[in-house]
CSV table of C-alpha atoms and ligand atoms in Angstrom, one decimal:
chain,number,residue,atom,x,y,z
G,1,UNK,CA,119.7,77.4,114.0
G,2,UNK,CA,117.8,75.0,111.5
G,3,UNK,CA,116.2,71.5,111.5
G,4,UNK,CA,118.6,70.8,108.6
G,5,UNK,CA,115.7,72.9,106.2
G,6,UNK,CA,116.7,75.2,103.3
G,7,UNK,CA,114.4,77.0,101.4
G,8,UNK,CA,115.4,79.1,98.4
G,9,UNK,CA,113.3,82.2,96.7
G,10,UNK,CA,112.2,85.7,97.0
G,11,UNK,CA,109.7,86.1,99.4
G,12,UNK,CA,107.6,88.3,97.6
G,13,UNK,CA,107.2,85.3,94.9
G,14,UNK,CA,103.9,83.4,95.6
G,15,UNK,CA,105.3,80.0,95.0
G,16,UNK,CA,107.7,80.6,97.7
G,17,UNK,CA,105.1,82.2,100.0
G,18,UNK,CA,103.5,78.8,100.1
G,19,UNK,CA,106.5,77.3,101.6
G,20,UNK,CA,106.9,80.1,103.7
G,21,UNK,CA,103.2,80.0,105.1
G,22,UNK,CA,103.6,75.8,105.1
G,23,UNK,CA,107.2,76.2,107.1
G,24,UNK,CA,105.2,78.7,110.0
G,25,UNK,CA,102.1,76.0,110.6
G,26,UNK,CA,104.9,73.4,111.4
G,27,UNK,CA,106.6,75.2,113.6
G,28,UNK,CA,109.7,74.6,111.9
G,29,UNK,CA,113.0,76.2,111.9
G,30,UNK,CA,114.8,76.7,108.3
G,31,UNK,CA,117.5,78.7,106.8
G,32,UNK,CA,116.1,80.9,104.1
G,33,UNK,CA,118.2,81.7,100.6
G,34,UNK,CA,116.7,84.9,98.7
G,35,UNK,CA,117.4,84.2,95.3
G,36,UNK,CA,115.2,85.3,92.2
G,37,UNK,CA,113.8,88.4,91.3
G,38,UNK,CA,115.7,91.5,92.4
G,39,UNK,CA,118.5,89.0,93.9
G,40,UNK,CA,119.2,86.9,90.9
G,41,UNK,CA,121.0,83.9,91.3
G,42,UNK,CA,118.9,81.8,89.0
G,43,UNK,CA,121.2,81.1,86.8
G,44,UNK,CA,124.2,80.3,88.6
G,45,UNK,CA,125.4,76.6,88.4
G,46,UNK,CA,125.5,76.0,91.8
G,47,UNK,CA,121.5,77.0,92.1
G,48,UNK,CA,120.7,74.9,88.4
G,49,UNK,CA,122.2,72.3,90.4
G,50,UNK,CA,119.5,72.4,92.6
G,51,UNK,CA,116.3,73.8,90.5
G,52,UNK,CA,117.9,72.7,87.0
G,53,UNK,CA,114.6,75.2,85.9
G,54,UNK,CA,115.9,78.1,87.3
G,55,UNK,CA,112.8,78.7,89.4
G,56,UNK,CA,111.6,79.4,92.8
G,57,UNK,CA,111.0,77.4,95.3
G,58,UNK,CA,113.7,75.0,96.1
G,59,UNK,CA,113.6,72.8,99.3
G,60,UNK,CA,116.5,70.7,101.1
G,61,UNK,CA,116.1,68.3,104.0
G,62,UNK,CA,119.0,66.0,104.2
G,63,UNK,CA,119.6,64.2,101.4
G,64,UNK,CA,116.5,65.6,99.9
G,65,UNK,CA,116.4,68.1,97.0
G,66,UNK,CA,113.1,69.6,96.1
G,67,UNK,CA,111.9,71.8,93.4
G,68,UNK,CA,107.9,72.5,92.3
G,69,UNK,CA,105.7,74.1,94.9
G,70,UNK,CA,102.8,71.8,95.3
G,71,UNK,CA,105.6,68.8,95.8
G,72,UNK,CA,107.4,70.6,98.5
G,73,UNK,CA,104.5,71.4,100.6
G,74,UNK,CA,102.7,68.0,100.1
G,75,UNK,CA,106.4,67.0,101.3
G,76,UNK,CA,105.9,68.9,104.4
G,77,UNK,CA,103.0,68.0,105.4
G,78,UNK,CA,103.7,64.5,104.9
G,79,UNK,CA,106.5,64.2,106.8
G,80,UNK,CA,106.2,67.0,109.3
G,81,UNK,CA,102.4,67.7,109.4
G,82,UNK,CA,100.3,64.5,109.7
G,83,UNK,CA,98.4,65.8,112.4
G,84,UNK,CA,98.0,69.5,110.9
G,85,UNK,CA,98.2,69.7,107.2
G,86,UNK,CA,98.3,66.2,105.9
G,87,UNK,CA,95.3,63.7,105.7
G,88,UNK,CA,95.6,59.9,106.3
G,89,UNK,CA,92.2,59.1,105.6
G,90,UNK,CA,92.6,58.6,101.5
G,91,UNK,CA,89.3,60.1,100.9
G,92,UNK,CA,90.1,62.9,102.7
G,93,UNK,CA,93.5,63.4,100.7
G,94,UNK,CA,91.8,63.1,97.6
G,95,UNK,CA,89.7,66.3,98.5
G,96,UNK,CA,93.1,68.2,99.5
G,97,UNK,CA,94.8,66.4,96.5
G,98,UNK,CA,91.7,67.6,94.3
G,99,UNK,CA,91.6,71.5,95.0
G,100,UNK,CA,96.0,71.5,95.2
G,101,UNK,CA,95.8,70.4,91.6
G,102,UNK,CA,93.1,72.1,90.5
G,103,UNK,CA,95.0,75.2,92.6
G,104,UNK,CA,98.1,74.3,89.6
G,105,UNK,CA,96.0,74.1,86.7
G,106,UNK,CA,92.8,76.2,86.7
G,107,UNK,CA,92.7,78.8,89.9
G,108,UNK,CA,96.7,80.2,90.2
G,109,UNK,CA,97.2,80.6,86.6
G,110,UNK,CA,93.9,82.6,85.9
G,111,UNK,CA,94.8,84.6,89.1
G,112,UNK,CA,98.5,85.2,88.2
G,113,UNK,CA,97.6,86.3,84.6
G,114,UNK,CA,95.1,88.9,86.1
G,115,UNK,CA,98.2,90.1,88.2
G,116,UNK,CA,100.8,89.8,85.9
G,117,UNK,CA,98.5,92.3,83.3
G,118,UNK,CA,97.0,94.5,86.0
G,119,UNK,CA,99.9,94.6,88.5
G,120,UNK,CA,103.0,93.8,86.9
G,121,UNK,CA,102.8,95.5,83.7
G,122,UNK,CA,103.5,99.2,83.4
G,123,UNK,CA,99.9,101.1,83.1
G,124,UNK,CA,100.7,102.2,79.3
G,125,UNK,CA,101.3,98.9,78.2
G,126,UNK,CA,98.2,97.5,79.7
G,127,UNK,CA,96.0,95.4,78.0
G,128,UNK,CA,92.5,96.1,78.4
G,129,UNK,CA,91.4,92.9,77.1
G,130,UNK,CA,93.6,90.4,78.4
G,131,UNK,CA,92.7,92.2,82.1
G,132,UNK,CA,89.0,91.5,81.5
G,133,UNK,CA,89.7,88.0,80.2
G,134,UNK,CA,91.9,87.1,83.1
G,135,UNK,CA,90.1,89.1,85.3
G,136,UNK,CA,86.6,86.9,84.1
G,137,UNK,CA,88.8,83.5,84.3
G,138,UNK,CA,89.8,84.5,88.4
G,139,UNK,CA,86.4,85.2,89.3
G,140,UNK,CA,85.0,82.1,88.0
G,141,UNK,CA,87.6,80.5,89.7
G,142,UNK,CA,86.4,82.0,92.8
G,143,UNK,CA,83.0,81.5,92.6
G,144,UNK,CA,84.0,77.4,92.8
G,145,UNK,CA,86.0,78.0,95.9
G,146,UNK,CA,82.8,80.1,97.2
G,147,UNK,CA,80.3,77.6,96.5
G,148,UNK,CA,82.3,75.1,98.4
G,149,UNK,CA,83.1,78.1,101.8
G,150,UNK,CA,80.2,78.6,102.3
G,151,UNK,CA,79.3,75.7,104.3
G,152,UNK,CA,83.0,74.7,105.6
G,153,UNK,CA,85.5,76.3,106.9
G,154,UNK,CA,88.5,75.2,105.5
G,155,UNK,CA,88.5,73.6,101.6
G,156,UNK,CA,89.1,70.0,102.7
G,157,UNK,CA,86.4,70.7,106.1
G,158,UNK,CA,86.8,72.2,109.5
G,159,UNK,CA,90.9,72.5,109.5
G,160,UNK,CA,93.5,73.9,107.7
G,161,UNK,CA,94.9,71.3,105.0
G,162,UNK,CA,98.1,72.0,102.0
G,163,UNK,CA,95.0,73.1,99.8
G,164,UNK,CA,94.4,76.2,101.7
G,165,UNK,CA,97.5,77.2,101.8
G,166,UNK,CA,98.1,76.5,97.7
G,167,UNK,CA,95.1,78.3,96.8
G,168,UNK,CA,94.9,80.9,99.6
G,169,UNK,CA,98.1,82.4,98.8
G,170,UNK,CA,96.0,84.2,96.5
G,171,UNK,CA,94.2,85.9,98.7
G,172,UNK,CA,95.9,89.1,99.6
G,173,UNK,CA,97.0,89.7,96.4
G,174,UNK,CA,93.5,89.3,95.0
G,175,UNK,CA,91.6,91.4,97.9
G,176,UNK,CA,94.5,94.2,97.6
G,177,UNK,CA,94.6,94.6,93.7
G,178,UNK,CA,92.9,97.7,92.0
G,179,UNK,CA,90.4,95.4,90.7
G,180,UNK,CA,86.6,95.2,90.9
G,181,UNK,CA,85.5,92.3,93.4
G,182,UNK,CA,81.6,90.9,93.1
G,183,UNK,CA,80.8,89.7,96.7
G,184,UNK,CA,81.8,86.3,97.7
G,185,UNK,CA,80.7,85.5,101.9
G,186,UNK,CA,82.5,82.1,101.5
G,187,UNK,CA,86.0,83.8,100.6
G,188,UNK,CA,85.6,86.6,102.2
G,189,UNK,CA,84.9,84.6,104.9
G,190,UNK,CA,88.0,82.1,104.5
G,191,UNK,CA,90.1,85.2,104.1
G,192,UNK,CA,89.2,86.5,107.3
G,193,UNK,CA,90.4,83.1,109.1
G,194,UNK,CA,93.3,82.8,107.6
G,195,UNK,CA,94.3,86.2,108.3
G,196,UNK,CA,94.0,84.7,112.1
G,197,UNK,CA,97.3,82.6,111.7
G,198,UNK,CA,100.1,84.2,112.1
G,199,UNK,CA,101.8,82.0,109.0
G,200,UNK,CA,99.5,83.6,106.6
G,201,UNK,CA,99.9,87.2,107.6
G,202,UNK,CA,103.5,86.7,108.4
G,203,UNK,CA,104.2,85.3,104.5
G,204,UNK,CA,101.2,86.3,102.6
G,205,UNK,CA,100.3,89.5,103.7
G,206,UNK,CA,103.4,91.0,102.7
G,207,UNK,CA,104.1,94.0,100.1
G,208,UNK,CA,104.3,93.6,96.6
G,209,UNK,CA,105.9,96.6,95.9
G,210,UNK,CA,108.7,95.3,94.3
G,211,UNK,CA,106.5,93.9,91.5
G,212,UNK,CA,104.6,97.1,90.5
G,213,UNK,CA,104.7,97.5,86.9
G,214,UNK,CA,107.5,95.4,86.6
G,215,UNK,CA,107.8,92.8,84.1
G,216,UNK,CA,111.8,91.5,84.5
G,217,UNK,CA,111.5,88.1,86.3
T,301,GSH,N1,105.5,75.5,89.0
T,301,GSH,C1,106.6,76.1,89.7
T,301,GSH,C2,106.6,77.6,89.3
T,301,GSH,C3,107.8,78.3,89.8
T,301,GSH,C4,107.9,79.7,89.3
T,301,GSH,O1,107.3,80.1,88.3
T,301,GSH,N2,108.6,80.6,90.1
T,301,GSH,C5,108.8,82.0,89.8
T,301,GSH,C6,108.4,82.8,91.0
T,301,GSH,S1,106.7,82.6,91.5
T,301,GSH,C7,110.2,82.3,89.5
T,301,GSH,O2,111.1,81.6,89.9
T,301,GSH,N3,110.4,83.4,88.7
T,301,GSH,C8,111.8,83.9,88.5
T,301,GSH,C9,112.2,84.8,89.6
T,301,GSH,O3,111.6,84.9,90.6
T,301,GSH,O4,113.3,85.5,89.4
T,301,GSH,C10,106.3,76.0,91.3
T,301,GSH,O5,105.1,75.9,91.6
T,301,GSH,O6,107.2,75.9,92.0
């Protein structure tokens, strides 16, 4: 049974965790398409139909076809969280608004660079350089998101908003990598609550196996 939700992706694809994470807080029931990765799919015409990028996530409800992770789950929210993970108060959205985009262009791509070179790639092809560089990028990255945890509990105040769940995908990949970590209390500290919801360990904690020094997709 389904409240007329599909989501398409891999679940081991970080993009897709989002929705997966997003889909849990709402309580709300979907039917789930694995495509991508060690599924494929990507480029058949039925799925370019519906992600014409070829990518993971995709999202229907009704009528409604959605493709771009941070749309989808501002989607949710909107219509399906407003008393959980949306804001009404515009100044309040702004602040979830602010650390989702900043999520997009500063924060996932440092992080997923530092994964892609450390993780992903085969150990003799490593580059010892771009690791340090990405690895540099991530933890000023974090050190923004620390200085703000410290004194809140959630990025946008005392509850869970999109923005947590955009950046703190990141989490378990970041705390689990073979990496060194300098000591952060305020995502440490975020880390350990959102390892309290069941949505986040359900979606986010999961194995990455399947990625290990594996460059294909
Ligand atoms: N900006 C897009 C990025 C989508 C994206 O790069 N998806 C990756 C997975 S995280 C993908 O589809 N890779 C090909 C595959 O999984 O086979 C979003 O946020 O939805």
């Amino acid at each position: 049974m389904t409240d007329g939700l599909t989501l398409w992706g891999r679940a081991s694809s970080n993009n897709v965790q989002k929705l997966l994470w997003a889909l849990a807080e709402l309580g709300l029931r979907y039917e789930h398409i694995l495509v991508g990765g060690v599924h494929g799919g990507l480029d058949d015409p039925a799925y370019r139909a519906i992600n014409p990028n070829g990518l993971v996530p995709a999202l229907r409800d009704g009528g409604l076809v959605l493709w771009e992770s941070h749309a989808i789950l501002r989607y949710l929210a909107a219509r399906y969280g407003q008393q959980s993970l949306w804001r009404v108060d515009p100044v309040q959205r702004a602040v979830v608004d602010q650390w989702t985009d900043w999520t997009a262009t500063t924060f996932q791509p440092a992080w997923i660079s530092l994964f892609w070179h450390k993780v992903r790639t085969p150990t003799g092809q490593q580059d010892a350089r771009a690791i340090a560089d990405s690895h540099a990028r991530t933890i000023a990255a974090l050190r923004i998101l620390d200085a703000t945890l410290i004194d809140r509990d959630y990025l946008a105040g005392d509850r869970l908003s999109y923005a947590d769940i955009a950046a703190g995908v990141a989490l378990y990949r970041w705390f689990t990598m073979p990496i060194d970590r300098p000591a952060m209390p305020g995502v440490e500290n975020w880390y350990r609550r959102l390892q309290l919801r069941p949505g986040f360990r359900q979606a986010v904690m999961v194995s990455y196996a399947e990625l290990v020094g594996r460059l294909a997709y």
